[in-house]
């Protein structure tokens, strides 16, 4: 939270993309997601099942879902 307080304030429509690691789920990013939301960021915390979906398949599917979000007018932000 201290790092977020020092970061520039988000502009409307800025998006932070959270993707969990292998053998984890979106819940593992929930604390960070809540902190980002509380600081005014729009957050996309998408999950995948690394036990049934390969990395390349997950990347293609998540990439397509992200493109859908970007077409709705959100802009990704690196934090």
CSV table of N, CA and C in Angstrom, one decimal:
chain,number,residue,atom,x,y,z
A,1,UNK,N,0.8,-1.2,0.0
A,1,UNK,CA,0.0,0.0,0.0
A,1,UNK,C,0.9,1.3,0.0
A,2,UNK,N,2.0,1.2,0.6
A,2,UNK,CA,2.9,2.4,0.7
A,2,UNK,C,3.4,2.7,-0.7
A,3,UNK,N,3.7,1.6,-1.5
A,3,UNK,CA,4.2,1.9,-2.9
A,3,UNK,C,3.1,2.5,-3.7
A,4,UNK,N,1.9,2.1,-3.5
A,4,UNK,CA,0.7,2.6,-4.2
A,4,UNK,C,0.5,4.1,-3.9
A,5,UNK,N,0.7,4.4,-2.6
A,5,UNK,CA,0.5,5.8,-2.2
A,5,UNK,C,1.6,6.7,-2.9
A,6,UNK,N,2.7,6.2,-3.2
A,6,UNK,CA,3.8,7.0,-3.8
A,6,UNK,C,3.6,7.0,-5.4
A,7,UNK,N,2.8,6.2,-5.9
A,7,UNK,CA,2.6,6.1,-7.4
A,7,UNK,C,1.7,7.2,-7.8
A,8,UNK,N,1.9,7.7,-9.1
A,8,UNK,CA,1.0,8.7,-9.6
A,8,UNK,C,-0.4,8.2,-9.6
A,9,UNK,N,-1.3,9.2,-9.4
A,9,UNK,CA,-2.8,8.8,-9.4
A,9,UNK,C,-3.2,8.3,-10.7
A,10,UNK,N,-4.0,7.3,-10.8
A,10,UNK,CA,-4.5,6.8,-12.1
A,10,UNK,C,-5.4,7.8,-12.7
A,11,UNK,N,-5.4,7.8,-14.0
A,11,UNK,CA,-6.3,8.5,-14.8
A,11,UNK,C,-7.5,7.6,-15.1
A,12,UNK,N,-8.7,8.2,-15.3
A,12,UNK,CA,-9.9,7.4,-15.6
A,12,UNK,C,-9.6,6.4,-16.8
A,13,UNK,N,-10.0,5.2,-16.6
A,13,UNK,CA,-9.9,4.2,-17.7
A,13,UNK,C,-8.5,3.5,-17.7
A,14,UNK,N,-7.6,3.8,-16.8
A,14,UNK,CA,-6.4,3.0,-16.7
A,14,UNK,C,-6.6,1.7,-16.1
A,15,UNK,N,-6.0,0.7,-16.6
A,15,UNK,CA,-6.2,-0.7,-16.2
A,15,UNK,C,-4.9,-1.3,-15.8
A,16,UNK,N,-4.9,-2.0,-14.6
A,16,UNK,CA,-3.8,-2.8,-14.2
A,16,UNK,C,-4.2,-4.3,-14.4
A,17,UNK,N,-3.4,-5.1,-15.1
A,17,UNK,CA,-3.7,-6.5,-15.4
A,17,UNK,C,-2.9,-7.3,-14.4
A,18,UNK,N,-3.6,-8.2,-13.7
A,18,UNK,CA,-3.0,-9.1,-12.7
A,18,UNK,C,-3.2,-10.5,-13.2
A,19,UNK,N,-2.1,-11.2,-13.3
A,19,UNK,CA,-2.1,-12.6,-13.8
A,19,UNK,C,-1.3,-13.4,-12.8
A,20,UNK,N,-1.9,-14.4,-12.1
A,20,UNK,CA,-1.3,-15.2,-11.1
A,20,UNK,C,-0.2,-16.1,-11.7
A,21,UNK,N,0.6,-16.7,-10.8
A,21,UNK,CA,1.6,-17.7,-11.2
A,21,UNK,C,1.0,-19.1,-11.3
A,22,UNK,N,1.9,-20.0,-11.7
A,22,UNK,CA,1.5,-21.4,-11.8
A,22,UNK,C,1.0,-22.0,-10.5
A,23,UNK,N,0.0,-22.9,-10.6
A,23,UNK,CA,-0.6,-23.6,-9.5
A,23,UNK,C,-1.2,-22.6,-8.5
A,24,UNK,N,-1.6,-21.4,-8.9
A,24,UNK,CA,-2.2,-20.4,-8.1
A,24,UNK,C,-3.5,-20.0,-8.8
A,25,UNK,N,-4.3,-19.1,-8.2
A,25,UNK,CA,-5.5,-18.7,-8.8
A,25,UNK,C,-5.7,-17.2,-8.6
A,26,UNK,N,-6.7,-16.6,-9.1
A,26,UNK,CA,-6.9,-15.2,-8.9
A,26,UNK,C,-7.0,-14.7,-7.5
A,27,UNK,N,-7.4,-15.6,-6.6
A,27,UNK,CA,-7.5,-15.3,-5.2
A,27,UNK,C,-6.1,-14.9,-4.6
A,28,UNK,N,-5.0,-15.5,-5.2
A,28,UNK,CA,-3.7,-15.2,-4.7
A,28,UNK,C,-3.3,-13.7,-5.0
A,29,UNK,N,-4.1,-13.0,-5.9
A,29,UNK,CA,-3.8,-11.6,-6.2
A,29,UNK,C,-4.9,-10.7,-5.6
A,30,UNK,N,-5.8,-11.3,-4.8
A,30,UNK,CA,-6.9,-10.5,-4.2
A,30,UNK,C,-6.5,-9.4,-3.3
A,31,UNK,N,-5.5,-9.5,-2.5
A,31,UNK,CA,-5.0,-8.4,-1.7
A,31,UNK,C,-4.5,-7.3,-2.5
A,32,UNK,N,-3.7,-7.6,-3.5
A,32,UNK,CA,-3.2,-6.5,-4.4
A,32,UNK,C,-4.3,-5.9,-5.1
A,33,UNK,N,-5.2,-6.7,-5.6
A,33,UNK,CA,-6.4,-6.2,-6.3
A,33,UNK,C,-7.2,-5.2,-5.5
A,34,UNK,N,-7.4,-5.5,-4.2
A,34,UNK,CA,-8.2,-4.6,-3.3
A,34,UNK,C,-7.4,-3.3,-3.1
A,35,UNK,N,-6.1,-3.4,-2.9
A,35,UNK,CA,-5.3,-2.2,-2.7
A,35,UNK,C,-5.3,-1.3,-4.0
A,36,UNK,N,-5.2,-1.9,-5.1
A,36,UNK,CA,-5.3,-1.1,-6.4
A,36,UNK,C,-6.6,-0.5,-6.5
A,37,UNK,N,-7.7,-1.2,-6.3
A,37,UNK,CA,-9.1,-0.7,-6.4
A,37,UNK,C,-9.3,0.5,-5.4
A,38,UNK,N,-8.8,0.3,-4.2
A,38,UNK,CA,-8.9,1.4,-3.2
A,38,UNK,C,-8.1,2.6,-3.6
A,39,UNK,N,-7.1,2.5,-4.4
A,39,UNK,CA,-6.3,3.6,-4.9
A,39,UNK,C,-6.8,4.2,-6.2
A,40,UNK,N,-7.9,3.7,-6.7
A,40,UNK,CA,-8.5,4.3,-7.9
A,40,UNK,C,-8.2,3.6,-9.2
A,41,UNK,N,-7.5,2.5,-9.2
A,41,UNK,CA,-7.2,1.8,-10.4
A,41,UNK,C,-8.3,0.9,-10.8
A,42,UNK,N,-8.5,0.7,-12.1
A,42,UNK,CA,-9.3,-0.4,-12.6
A,42,UNK,C,-8.5,-1.6,-12.7
A,43,UNK,N,-9.0,-2.8,-12.3
A,43,UNK,CA,-8.2,-4.0,-12.2
A,43,UNK,C,-8.8,-5.1,-13.0
A,44,UNK,N,-8.0,-5.9,-13.7
A,44,UNK,CA,-8.5,-7.1,-14.4
A,44,UNK,C,-7.7,-8.2,-13.8
A,45,UNK,N,-8.3,-9.1,-13.0
A,45,UNK,CA,-7.6,-10.2,-12.3
A,45,UNK,C,-8.2,-11.5,-12.9
A,46,UNK,N,-7.6,-11.9,-13.9
A,46,UNK,CA,-8.2,-13.1,-14.7
A,46,UNK,C,-7.4,-14.3,-14.3
A,47,UNK,N,-8.1,-15.4,-14.3
A,47,UNK,CA,-7.5,-16.7,-13.9
A,47,UNK,C,-7.4,-17.7,-15.0
A,48,UNK,N,-6.6,-18.7,-14.8
A,48,UNK,CA,-6.4,-19.8,-15.7
A,48,UNK,C,-6.1,-21.0,-14.8
A,49,UNK,N,-6.3,-22.2,-15.4
A,49,UNK,CA,-6.0,-23.4,-14.6
A,49,UNK,C,-4.7,-24.0,-15.2
A,50,UNK,N,-3.6,-23.8,-14.6
A,50,UNK,CA,-2.3,-24.3,-15.1
A,50,UNK,C,-2.2,-25.9,-15.1
A,51,UNK,N,-3.1,-26.5,-14.5
A,51,UNK,CA,-3.1,-28.0,-14.5
A,51,UNK,C,-3.8,-28.5,-15.8
A,52,UNK,N,-4.6,-27.8,-16.4
A,52,UNK,CA,-5.3,-28.3,-17.6
A,52,UNK,C,-5.1,-27.4,-18.8
A,53,UNK,N,-4.5,-26.2,-18.7
A,53,UNK,CA,-4.3,-25.3,-19.8
A,53,UNK,C,-2.8,-25.0,-19.9
A,54,UNK,N,-2.2,-25.3,-21.0
A,54,UNK,CA,-0.8,-24.9,-21.2
A,54,UNK,C,-0.5,-23.4,-21.2
A,55,UNK,N,0.7,-23.0,-21.0
A,55,UNK,CA,1.1,-21.6,-20.9
A,55,UNK,C,0.7,-20.9,-22.3
A,56,UNK,N,1.0,-21.6,-23.4
A,56,UNK,CA,0.7,-20.9,-24.7
A,56,UNK,C,-0.8,-20.8,-24.9
A,57,UNK,N,-1.6,-21.8,-24.5
A,57,UNK,CA,-3.0,-21.7,-24.6
A,57,UNK,C,-3.6,-20.6,-23.7
A,58,UNK,N,-3.1,-20.6,-22.5
A,58,UNK,CA,-3.6,-19.5,-21.5
A,58,UNK,C,-3.2,-18.1,-22.1
A,59,UNK,N,-2.0,-18.0,-22.6
A,59,UNK,CA,-1.6,-16.7,-23.1
A,59,UNK,C,-2.5,-16.2,-24.3
A,60,UNK,N,-2.9,-17.1,-25.2
A,60,UNK,CA,-3.8,-16.8,-26.3
A,60,UNK,C,-5.1,-16.4,-25.8
A,61,UNK,N,-5.7,-17.2,-24.9
A,61,UNK,CA,-7.0,-16.9,-24.3
A,61,UNK,C,-7.1,-15.6,-23.5
A,62,UNK,N,-6.1,-15.5,-22.6
A,62,UNK,CA,-6.0,-14.3,-21.8
A,62,UNK,C,-5.8,-13.0,-22.7
A,63,UNK,N,-4.9,-13.2,-23.7
A,63,UNK,CA,-4.7,-12.1,-24.6
A,63,UNK,C,-5.9,-11.6,-25.4
A,64,UNK,N,-6.7,-12.6,-25.8
A,64,UNK,CA,-8.0,-12.3,-26.5
A,64,UNK,C,-8.9,-11.6,-25.6
A,65,UNK,N,-9.0,-12.0,-24.3
A,65,UNK,CA,-9.9,-11.4,-23.3
A,65,UNK,C,-9.4,-10.0,-23.0
A,66,UNK,N,-8.1,-9.8,-23.0
A,66,UNK,CA,-7.6,-8.4,-22.7
A,66,UNK,C,-7.9,-7.5,-23.9
A,67,UNK,N,-7.8,-8.0,-25.1
A,67,UNK,CA,-8.1,-7.2,-26.3
A,67,UNK,C,-9.5,-6.7,-26.2
A,68,UNK,N,-10.4,-7.6,-25.8
A,68,UNK,CA,-11.8,-7.2,-25.6
A,68,UNK,C,-12.0,-6.0,-24.6
A,69,UNK,N,-11.2,-6.1,-23.5
A,69,UNK,CA,-11.3,-5.0,-22.5
A,69,UNK,C,-10.7,-3.7,-23.1
A,70,UNK,N,-9.6,-3.8,-23.9
A,70,UNK,CA,-9.0,-2.7,-24.5
A,70,UNK,C,-10.0,-2.0,-25.5
A,71,UNK,N,-10.7,-2.8,-26.2
A,71,UNK,CA,-11.7,-2.3,-27.1
A,71,UNK,C,-12.8,-1.5,-26.5
A,72,UNK,N,-13.0,-1.8,-25.2
A,72,UNK,CA,-14.0,-1.1,-24.4
A,72,UNK,C,-13.5,0.3,-23.9
A,73,UNK,N,-12.3,0.6,-24.2
A,73,UNK,CA,-11.7,1.9,-23.9
A,73,UNK,C,-10.8,2.0,-22.7
A,74,UNK,N,-10.5,0.9,-22.1
A,74,UNK,CA,-9.5,1.0,-21.0
A,74,UNK,C,-8.1,1.0,-21.5
A,75,UNK,N,-7.2,1.6,-20.8
A,75,UNK,CA,-5.8,1.7,-21.2
A,75,UNK,C,-5.0,1.0,-20.1
A,76,UNK,N,-4.1,0.0,-20.5
A,76,UNK,CA,-3.3,-0.7,-19.5
A,76,UNK,C,-2.2,0.3,-18.9
A,77,UNK,N,-1.8,0.0,-17.7
A,77,UNK,CA,-0.8,0.9,-17.1
A,77,UNK,C,0.2,-0.1,-16.4
A,78,UNK,N,1.5,0.3,-16.6
A,78,UNK,CA,2.5,-0.5,-15.9
A,78,UNK,C,2.8,0.2,-14.5
A,79,UNK,N,2.7,-0.6,-13.5
A,79,UNK,CA,3.0,0.0,-12.1
A,79,UNK,C,4.1,-0.7,-11.5
